[in-house]
Amino acid sequence: MHQLVQNARTGQLQVLAVPAPHAKSGQLVVRNVASLISAGTERMALDFAQKSLAGKAKERPDLVRQVLERVKREGIAPALEAVREKLEQRNVLGYSCAGVVEQVGRGAEEFAAGDRVACAGMGYASHAEAVFVPKNLAVKIPDGVSFEDAAYVTLGAIALQGVRVADVKLGEAVAVIGLGLLGQLSVQLLKANGCRVLGVDLDPSKIRLAQELGADAAVARSDDVLAAVAAFTDGQG
């Protein structure tokens, strides 16, 4: 089968022929029909990989600290060898897809070959002809939902978790700052939860889209956001 991979050192993207996956215990093998391109996440990964070693270090000081800790534990040579191995790895891209179950591993019998499923998870739901995913990262697609729509499952789950963690109540006023994919989904989930929603973004087209999707109000980041919030909440802020 074919899979999209990225060279960790250069950022170069390649479509490679790789062995087809096989279902292990608690897993499914799914033949992909649609795989979501997450523009922000994947652009960030591409930009990071194309940076020099110094640029990578500046971008990810947490990784530098890990290397220094390994130097203390194991010495310079083993630490440098681990860095070289890491940079020669091929990274798989993608984390949200939808397709048809081909194989079912032991312990995942709630699924069957031929089921339409949506899949989530970095390293699992990747840009490939077929993927293997743990059963808890797959869900059956309801009738009437297309593969293309179902491929957004991970982003929908992230937005829903954000709404749950915020613990918003019916009738409350909520600001969504940033109206990209996650922001637009959050607007709709908040409205479904009975909230009043104010959207904020830099891009006028995203502001218009949020209003079309149900936001009660939306303003540009360049405007007086504090005044807009005051007006939206009757001065409560």
PDB file of C-alpha atoms in Angstrom:
ATOM      1  CA  MET A   1       0.000   0.000   0.000  1.00  0.00           C
ATOM      2  CA  HIS A   2       1.024   3.672  -0.227  1.00  0.00           C
ATOM      3  CA  GLN A   3       1.486   6.146   2.608  1.00  0.00           C
ATOM      4  CA  LEU A   4       2.484   9.820   2.854  1.00  0.00           C
ATOM      5  CA  VAL A   5       5.600  10.296   5.013  1.00  0.00           C
ATOM      6  CA  GLN A   6       7.885  13.186   5.902  1.00  0.00           C
ATOM      7  CA  ASN A   7      11.649  13.158   6.385  1.00  0.00           C
ATOM      8  CA  ALA A   8      12.262  14.534   9.896  1.00  0.00           C
ATOM      9  CA  ARG A   9      15.562  16.163   8.870  1.00  0.00           C
ATOM     10  CA  THR A  10      14.600  17.895   5.608  1.00  0.00           C
ATOM     11  CA  GLY A  11      10.820  18.117   5.737  1.00  0.00           C
ATOM     12  CA  GLN A  12      10.587  16.443   2.318  1.00  0.00           C
ATOM     13  CA  LEU A  13       7.290  14.676   1.666  1.00  0.00           C
ATOM     14  CA  GLN A  14       7.151  11.338  -0.110  1.00  0.00           C
ATOM     15  CA  VAL A  15       4.509   8.805  -1.037  1.00  0.00           C
ATOM     16  CA  LEU A  16       6.101   5.439  -0.264  1.00  0.00           C
ATOM     17  CA  ALA A  17       5.089   1.845  -0.792  1.00  0.00           C
ATOM     18  CA  VAL A  18       4.953   0.267   2.673  1.00  0.00           C
ATOM     19  CA  PRO A  19       3.709  -3.080   4.026  1.00  0.00           C
ATOM     20  CA  ALA A  20      -0.035  -3.275   4.554  1.00  0.00           C
ATOM     21  CA  PRO A  21      -1.121  -3.315   8.212  1.00  0.00           C
ATOM     22  CA  HIS A  22      -2.640  -6.323   9.947  1.00  0.00           C
ATOM     23  CA  ALA A  23      -5.159  -6.201  12.774  1.00  0.00           C
ATOM     24  CA  LYS A  24      -3.759  -7.099  16.190  1.00  0.00           C
ATOM     25  CA  SER A  25      -5.721  -7.689  19.367  1.00  0.00           C
ATOM     26  CA  GLY A  26      -8.135  -4.832  20.010  1.00  0.00           C
ATOM     27  CA  GLN A  27      -7.433  -3.178  16.658  1.00  0.00           C
ATOM     28  CA  LEU A  28      -9.043  -2.664  13.267  1.00  0.00           C
ATOM     29  CA  VAL A  29      -7.601  -2.370   9.789  1.00  0.00           C
ATOM     30  CA  VAL A  30      -9.483   0.269   7.835  1.00  0.00           C
ATOM     31  CA  ARG A  31      -9.296   0.965   4.098  1.00  0.00           C
ATOM     32  CA  ASN A  32      -9.242   4.758   3.855  1.00  0.00           C
ATOM     33  CA  VAL A  33     -11.804   6.590   1.760  1.00  0.00           C
ATOM     34  CA  ALA A  34     -11.177  10.130   3.064  1.00  0.00           C
ATOM     35  CA  SER A  35      -8.295  11.526   5.129  1.00  0.00           C
ATOM     36  CA  LEU A  36      -8.442  15.026   6.620  1.00  0.00           C
ATOM     37  CA  ILE A  37      -5.644  17.488   5.844  1.00  0.00           C
ATOM     38  CA  SER A  38      -5.221  19.645   8.943  1.00  0.00           C
ATOM     39  CA  ALA A  39      -3.593  22.684   7.352  1.00  0.00           C
ATOM     40  CA  GLY A  40      -2.344  24.313  10.550  1.00  0.00           C
ATOM     41  CA  THR A  41      -0.903  21.188  12.176  1.00  0.00           C
ATOM     42  CA  GLU A  42       0.693  19.820   9.022  1.00  0.00           C
ATOM     43  CA  ARG A  43       2.123  23.175   7.936  1.00  0.00           C
ATOM     44  CA  MET A  44       3.681  23.500  11.397  1.00  0.00           C
ATOM     45  CA  ALA A  45       5.243  20.037  11.079  1.00  0.00           C
ATOM     46  CA  LEU A  46       6.556  20.863   7.607  1.00  0.00           C
ATOM     47  CA  ASP A  47       8.001  24.220   8.685  1.00  0.00           C
ATOM     48  CA  PHE A  48       9.682  22.679  11.738  1.00  0.00           C
ATOM     49  CA  ALA A  49      11.297  19.859   9.748  1.00  0.00           C
ATOM     50  CA  GLN A  50      12.708  22.317   7.193  1.00  0.00           C
ATOM     51  CA  LYS A  51      14.514  24.368   9.851  1.00  0.00           C
ATOM     52  CA  SER A  52      18.239  23.953  10.500  1.00  0.00           C
ATOM     53  CA  LEU A  53      19.380  22.051  13.590  1.00  0.00           C
ATOM     54  CA  ALA A  54      19.831  25.378  15.376  1.00  0.00           C
ATOM     55  CA  GLY A  55      16.381  26.472  14.230  1.00  0.00           C
ATOM     56  CA  LYS A  56      14.853  23.247  15.511  1.00  0.00           C
ATOM     57  CA  ALA A  57      16.582  23.771  18.872  1.00  0.00           C
ATOM     58  CA  LYS A  58      15.276  27.338  19.122  1.00  0.00           C
ATOM     59  CA  GLU A  59      11.752  26.236  18.187  1.00  0.00           C
ATOM     60  CA  ARG A  60      11.660  23.310  20.643  1.00  0.00           C
ATOM     61  CA  PRO A  61      13.670  24.078  23.794  1.00  0.00           C
ATOM     62  CA  ASP A  62      11.848  21.189  25.494  1.00  0.00           C
ATOM     63  CA  LEU A  63      13.591  18.756  23.139  1.00  0.00           C
ATOM     64  CA  VAL A  64      16.935  20.406  23.840  1.00  0.00           C
ATOM     65  CA  ARG A  65      16.372  19.837  27.558  1.00  0.00           C
ATOM     66  CA  GLN A  66      15.636  16.166  26.869  1.00  0.00           C
ATOM     67  CA  VAL A  67      18.907  15.838  24.946  1.00  0.00           C
ATOM     68  CA  LEU A  68      20.870  17.529  27.752  1.00  0.00           C
ATOM     69  CA  GLU A  69      19.289  15.201  30.315  1.00  0.00           C
ATOM     70  CA  ARG A  70      20.302  12.230  28.179  1.00  0.00           C
ATOM     71  CA  VAL A  71      23.866  13.577  27.953  1.00  0.00           C
ATOM     72  CA  LYS A  72      23.976  13.669  31.760  1.00  0.00           C
ATOM     73  CA  ARG A  73      22.681  10.111  32.031  1.00  0.00           C
ATOM     74  CA  GLU A  74      24.461   8.384  29.150  1.00  0.00           C
ATOM     75  CA  GLY A  75      27.171  10.695  27.830  1.00  0.00           C
ATOM     76  CA  ILE A  76      27.588  12.793  24.682  1.00  0.00           C
ATOM     77  CA  ALA A  77      28.064  10.019  22.114  1.00  0.00           C
ATOM     78  CA  PRO A  78      24.858   8.049  22.888  1.00  0.00           C
ATOM     79  CA  ALA A  79      22.847  11.266  23.067  1.00  0.00           C
ATOM     80  CA  LEU A  80      24.106  12.485  19.683  1.00  0.00           C
ATOM     81  CA  GLU A  81      23.417   9.072  18.138  1.00  0.00           C
ATOM     82  CA  ALA A  82      19.850   9.202  19.442  1.00  0.00           C
ATOM     83  CA  VAL A  83      19.404  12.656  17.886  1.00  0.00           C
ATOM     84  CA  ARG A  84      20.738  11.429  14.538  1.00  0.00           C
ATOM     85  CA  GLU A  85      18.381   8.443  14.600  1.00  0.00           C
ATOM     86  CA  LYS A  86      15.466  10.707  15.414  1.00  0.00           C
ATOM     87  CA  LEU A  87      16.282  13.041  12.521  1.00  0.00           C
ATOM     88  CA  GLU A  88      16.471  10.131  10.084  1.00  0.00           C
ATOM     89  CA  GLN A  89      13.026   8.887  11.000  1.00  0.00           C
ATOM     90  CA  ARG A  90      10.091   9.191   8.653  1.00  0.00           C
ATOM     91  CA  ASN A  91       7.128  10.892  10.250  1.00  0.00           C
ATOM     92  CA  VAL A  92       3.615   9.865   9.259  1.00  0.00           C
ATOM     93  CA  LEU A  93       1.138  12.694   8.756  1.00  0.00           C
ATOM     94  CA  GLY A  94      -2.581  12.829   9.370  1.00  0.00           C
ATOM     95  CA  TYR A  95      -4.730  12.079  12.419  1.00  0.00           C
ATOM     96  CA  SER A  96      -8.355  11.957  11.257  1.00  0.00           C
ATOM     97  CA  CYS A  97      -9.856   9.763   8.550  1.00  0.00           C
ATOM     98  CA  ALA A  98     -12.812   7.635   7.509  1.00  0.00           C
ATOM     99  CA  GLY A  99     -13.140   4.394   5.599  1.00  0.00           C
ATOM    100  CA  VAL A 100     -14.321   0.790   5.579  1.00  0.00           C
ATOM    101  CA  VAL A 101     -13.249  -1.929   8.027  1.00  0.00           C
ATOM    102  CA  GLU A 102     -11.247  -4.688   6.348  1.00  0.00           C
ATOM    103  CA  GLN A 103      -9.991  -6.696   9.337  1.00  0.00           C
ATOM    104  CA  VAL A 104     -11.109  -7.003  12.964  1.00  0.00           C
ATOM    105  CA  GLY A 105      -8.684  -8.067  15.690  1.00  0.00           C
ATOM    106  CA  ARG A 106      -9.610 -10.229  18.665  1.00  0.00           C
ATOM    107  CA  GLY A 107     -11.449  -8.182  21.266  1.00  0.00           C
ATOM    108  CA  ALA A 108     -12.850  -5.682  18.760  1.00  0.00           C
ATOM    109  CA  GLU A 109     -15.859  -7.743  17.674  1.00  0.00           C
ATOM    110  CA  GLU A 110     -18.271  -4.813  18.108  1.00  0.00           C
ATOM    111  CA  PHE A 111     -17.032  -3.956  14.599  1.00  0.00           C
ATOM    112  CA  ALA A 112     -17.282  -6.119  11.492  1.00  0.00           C
ATOM    113  CA  ALA A 113     -15.690  -6.150   8.058  1.00  0.00           C
ATOM    114  CA  GLY A 114     -17.617  -3.772   5.825  1.00  0.00           C
ATOM    115  CA  ASP A 115     -18.531  -1.299   8.591  1.00  0.00           C
ATOM    116  CA  ARG A 116     -18.158   2.375   7.719  1.00  0.00           C
ATOM    117  CA  VAL A 117     -16.024   3.982  10.435  1.00  0.00           C
ATOM    118  CA  ALA A 118     -14.344   7.255  11.342  1.00  0.00           C
ATOM    119  CA  CYS A 119     -10.904   7.026  12.948  1.00  0.00           C
ATOM    120  CA  ALA A 120      -8.789   9.319  15.123  1.00  0.00           C
ATOM    121  CA  GLY A 121      -5.267   9.519  16.483  1.00  0.00           C
ATOM    122  CA  MET A 122      -1.827  10.749  15.455  1.00  0.00           C
ATOM    123  CA  GLY A 123       0.187   7.774  14.266  1.00  0.00           C
ATOM    124  CA  TYR A 124      -2.979   5.789  13.550  1.00  0.00           C
ATOM    125  CA  ALA A 125      -5.467   7.693  11.372  1.00  0.00           C
ATOM    126  CA  SER A 126      -2.815   8.768   8.881  1.00  0.00           C
ATOM    127  CA  HIS A 127      -2.697   9.637   5.178  1.00  0.00           C
ATOM    128  CA  ALA A 128      -2.427   6.091   3.852  1.00  0.00           C
ATOM    129  CA  GLU A 129      -4.397   3.652   1.736  1.00  0.00           C
ATOM    130  CA  ALA A 130      -5.060   1.569   4.855  1.00  0.00           C
ATOM    131  CA  VAL A 131      -4.561   2.221   8.580  1.00  0.00           C
ATOM    132  CA  PHE A 132      -4.712   0.208  11.790  1.00  0.00           C
ATOM    133  CA  VAL A 133      -6.396   1.813  14.784  1.00  0.00           C
ATOM    134  CA  PRO A 134      -7.278   0.724  18.326  1.00  0.00           C
ATOM    135  CA  LYS A 135     -11.006   0.081  18.643  1.00  0.00           C
ATOM    136  CA  ASN A 136     -11.428   2.990  21.084  1.00  0.00           C
ATOM    137  CA  LEU A 137     -10.212   5.380  18.361  1.00  0.00           C
ATOM    138  CA  ALA A 138     -12.850   4.276  15.849  1.00  0.00           C
ATOM    139  CA  VAL A 139     -16.595   4.877  15.669  1.00  0.00           C
ATOM    140  CA  LYS A 140     -19.267   3.686  13.255  1.00  0.00           C
ATOM    141  CA  ILE A 141     -20.479   6.327  10.793  1.00  0.00           C
ATOM    142  CA  PRO A 142     -24.257   6.896  10.959  1.00  0.00           C
ATOM    143  CA  ASP A 143     -26.310   6.349   7.831  1.00  0.00           C
ATOM    144  CA  GLY A 144     -26.552   9.522   5.774  1.00  0.00           C
ATOM    145  CA  VAL A 145     -23.142  10.856   6.854  1.00  0.00           C
ATOM    146  CA  SER A 146     -20.544  10.903   4.063  1.00  0.00           C
ATOM    147  CA  PHE A 147     -16.962   9.682   4.433  1.00  0.00           C
ATOM    148  CA  GLU A 148     -15.773  13.229   3.736  1.00  0.00           C
ATOM    149  CA  ASP A 149     -17.809  14.681   6.612  1.00  0.00           C
ATOM    150  CA  ALA A 150     -16.929  11.798   8.942  1.00  0.00           C
ATOM    151  CA  ALA A 151     -13.219  12.412   8.339  1.00  0.00           C
ATOM    152  CA  TYR A 152     -13.560  15.536  10.538  1.00  0.00           C
ATOM    153  CA  VAL A 153     -14.241  13.309  13.569  1.00  0.00           C
ATOM    154  CA  THR A 154     -11.049  14.229  15.463  1.00  0.00           C
ATOM    155  CA  LEU A 155     -11.567  17.966  15.118  1.00  0.00           C
ATOM    156  CA  GLY A 156     -15.173  17.579  16.226  1.00  0.00           C
ATOM    157  CA  ALA A 157     -14.047  15.606  19.281  1.00  0.00           C
ATOM    158  CA  ILE A 158     -11.441  18.251  20.187  1.00  0.00           C
ATOM    159  CA  ALA A 159     -14.016  21.047  19.919  1.00  0.00           C
ATOM    160  CA  LEU A 160     -16.546  19.058  21.950  1.00  0.00           C
ATOM    161  CA  GLN A 161     -13.988  18.374  24.679  1.00  0.00           C
ATOM    162  CA  GLY A 162     -13.229  22.092  24.849  1.00  0.00           C
ATOM    163  CA  VAL A 163     -16.910  22.871  25.379  1.00  0.00           C
ATOM    164  CA  ARG A 164     -17.173  20.169  28.038  1.00  0.00           C
ATOM    165  CA  VAL A 165     -14.092  21.384  29.933  1.00  0.00           C
ATOM    166  CA  ALA A 166     -15.394  24.976  29.835  1.00  0.00           C
ATOM    167  CA  ASP A 167     -18.550  23.643  31.547  1.00  0.00           C
ATOM    168  CA  VAL A 168     -20.742  26.327  29.981  1.00  0.00           C
ATOM    169  CA  LYS A 169     -24.402  26.533  30.909  1.00  0.00           C
ATOM    170  CA  LEU A 170     -27.616  27.241  29.007  1.00  0.00           C
ATOM    171  CA  GLY A 171     -27.916  30.955  28.254  1.00  0.00           C
ATOM    172  CA  GLU A 172     -24.342  31.913  29.101  1.00  0.00           C
ATOM    173  CA  ALA A 173     -22.353  34.256  26.854  1.00  0.00           C
ATOM    174  CA  VAL A 174     -19.183  32.703  25.454  1.00  0.00           C
ATOM    175  CA  ALA A 175     -16.355  34.193  23.363  1.00  0.00           C
ATOM    176  CA  VAL A 176     -14.619  32.002  20.779  1.00  0.00           C
ATOM    177  CA  ILE A 177     -11.269  33.597  19.933  1.00  0.00           C
ATOM    178  CA  GLY A 178      -9.956  32.212  16.649  1.00  0.00           C
ATOM    179  CA  LEU A 179     -12.436  31.050  14.030  1.00  0.00           C
ATOM    180  CA  GLY A 180     -10.482  28.392  12.176  1.00  0.00           C
ATOM    181  CA  LEU A 181     -11.794  24.844  11.861  1.00  0.00           C
ATOM    182  CA  LEU A 182     -11.898  24.228  15.610  1.00  0.00           C
ATOM    183  CA  GLY A 183     -13.358  27.650  16.285  1.00  0.00           C
ATOM    184  CA  GLN A 184     -16.160  27.209  13.751  1.00  0.00           C
ATOM    185  CA  LEU A 185     -17.030  23.791  15.173  1.00  0.00           C
ATOM    186  CA  SER A 186     -16.963  25.232  18.702  1.00  0.00           C
ATOM    187  CA  VAL A 187     -19.372  28.000  17.679  1.00  0.00           C
ATOM    188  CA  GLN A 188     -21.887  25.434  16.452  1.00  0.00           C
ATOM    189  CA  LEU A 189     -21.508  23.177  19.498  1.00  0.00           C
ATOM    190  CA  LEU A 190     -21.945  26.118  21.866  1.00  0.00           C
ATOM    191  CA  LYS A 191     -25.088  27.208  20.039  1.00  0.00           C
ATOM    192  CA  ALA A 192     -26.428  23.645  20.251  1.00  0.00           C
ATOM    193  CA  ASN A 193     -25.692  23.862  24.002  1.00  0.00           C
ATOM    194  CA  GLY A 194     -27.945  26.915  24.300  1.00  0.00           C
ATOM    195  CA  CYS A 195     -25.199  29.526  24.656  1.00  0.00           C
ATOM    196  CA  ARG A 196     -24.888  33.005  23.176  1.00  0.00           C
ATOM    197  CA  VAL A 197     -21.670  33.154  21.145  1.00  0.00           C
ATOM    198  CA  LEU A 198     -19.338  36.010  20.217  1.00  0.00           C
ATOM    199  CA  GLY A 199     -16.609  35.133  17.694  1.00  0.00           C
ATOM    200  CA  VAL A 200     -13.286  36.959  17.296  1.00  0.00           C
ATOM    201  CA  ASP A 201     -10.812  36.559  14.426  1.00  0.00           C
ATOM    202  CA  LEU A 202      -8.398  38.461  12.176  1.00  0.00           C
ATOM    203  CA  ASP A 203      -9.971  37.224   8.927  1.00  0.00           C
ATOM    204  CA  PRO A 204     -13.232  38.913   7.787  1.00  0.00           C
ATOM    205  CA  SER A 205     -14.246  35.824   5.786  1.00  0.00           C
ATOM    206  CA  LYS A 206     -14.062  33.658   8.916  1.00  0.00           C
ATOM    207  CA  ILE A 207     -16.111  36.214  10.819  1.00  0.00           C
ATOM    208  CA  ARG A 208     -18.810  36.055   8.133  1.00  0.00           C
ATOM    209  CA  LEU A 209     -18.737  32.244   8.162  1.00  0.00           C
ATOM    210  CA  ALA A 210     -19.148  32.141  11.951  1.00  0.00           C
ATOM    211  CA  GLN A 211     -22.210  34.363  11.663  1.00  0.00           C
ATOM    212  CA  GLU A 212     -23.644  32.151   8.919  1.00  0.00           C
ATOM    213  CA  LEU A 213     -23.088  29.119  11.166  1.00  0.00           C
ATOM    214  CA  GLY A 214     -24.986  30.652  14.057  1.00  0.00           C
ATOM    215  CA  ALA A 215     -22.724  33.016  16.020  1.00  0.00           C
ATOM    216  CA  ASP A 216     -24.812  35.751  17.612  1.00  0.00           C
ATOM    217  CA  ALA A 217     -22.065  38.294  16.921  1.00  0.00           C
ATOM    218  CA  ALA A 218     -18.526  38.327  15.531  1.00  0.00           C
ATOM    219  CA  VAL A 219     -15.848  41.017  15.411  1.00  0.00           C
ATOM    220  CA  ALA A 220     -12.425  41.527  13.891  1.00  0.00           C
ATOM    221  CA  ARG A 221      -9.428  41.382  16.214  1.00  0.00           C
ATOM    222  CA  SER A 222      -8.463  44.836  14.925  1.00  0.00           C
ATOM    223  CA  ASP A 223     -11.731  46.308  16.244  1.00  0.00           C
ATOM    224  CA  ASP A 224     -12.439  47.313  19.835  1.00  0.00           C
ATOM    225  CA  VAL A 225     -13.006  43.806  21.149  1.00  0.00           C
ATOM    226  CA  LEU A 226     -13.491  44.937  24.754  1.00  0.00           C
ATOM    227  CA  ALA A 227     -16.265  47.316  23.695  1.00  0.00           C
ATOM    228  CA  ALA A 228     -17.869  44.565  21.608  1.00  0.00           C
ATOM    229  CA  VAL A 229     -17.789  42.193  24.586  1.00  0.00           C
ATOM    230  CA  ALA A 230     -19.265  44.861  26.863  1.00  0.00           C
ATOM    231  CA  ALA A 231     -22.115  45.473  24.407  1.00  0.00           C
ATOM    232  CA  PHE A 232     -22.686  41.737  23.893  1.00  0.00           C
ATOM    233  CA  THR A 233     -22.908  41.063  27.660  1.00  0.00           C
ATOM    234  CA  ASP A 234     -24.770  44.231  28.691  1.00  0.00           C
ATOM    235  CA  GLY A 235     -21.669  45.508  30.447  1.00  0.00           C
ATOM    236  CA  GLN A 236     -20.906  42.367  32.422  1.00  0.00           C
ATOM    237  CA  GLY A 237     -17.777  41.577  30.391  1.00  0.00           C
TER     238      GLY A 237
END
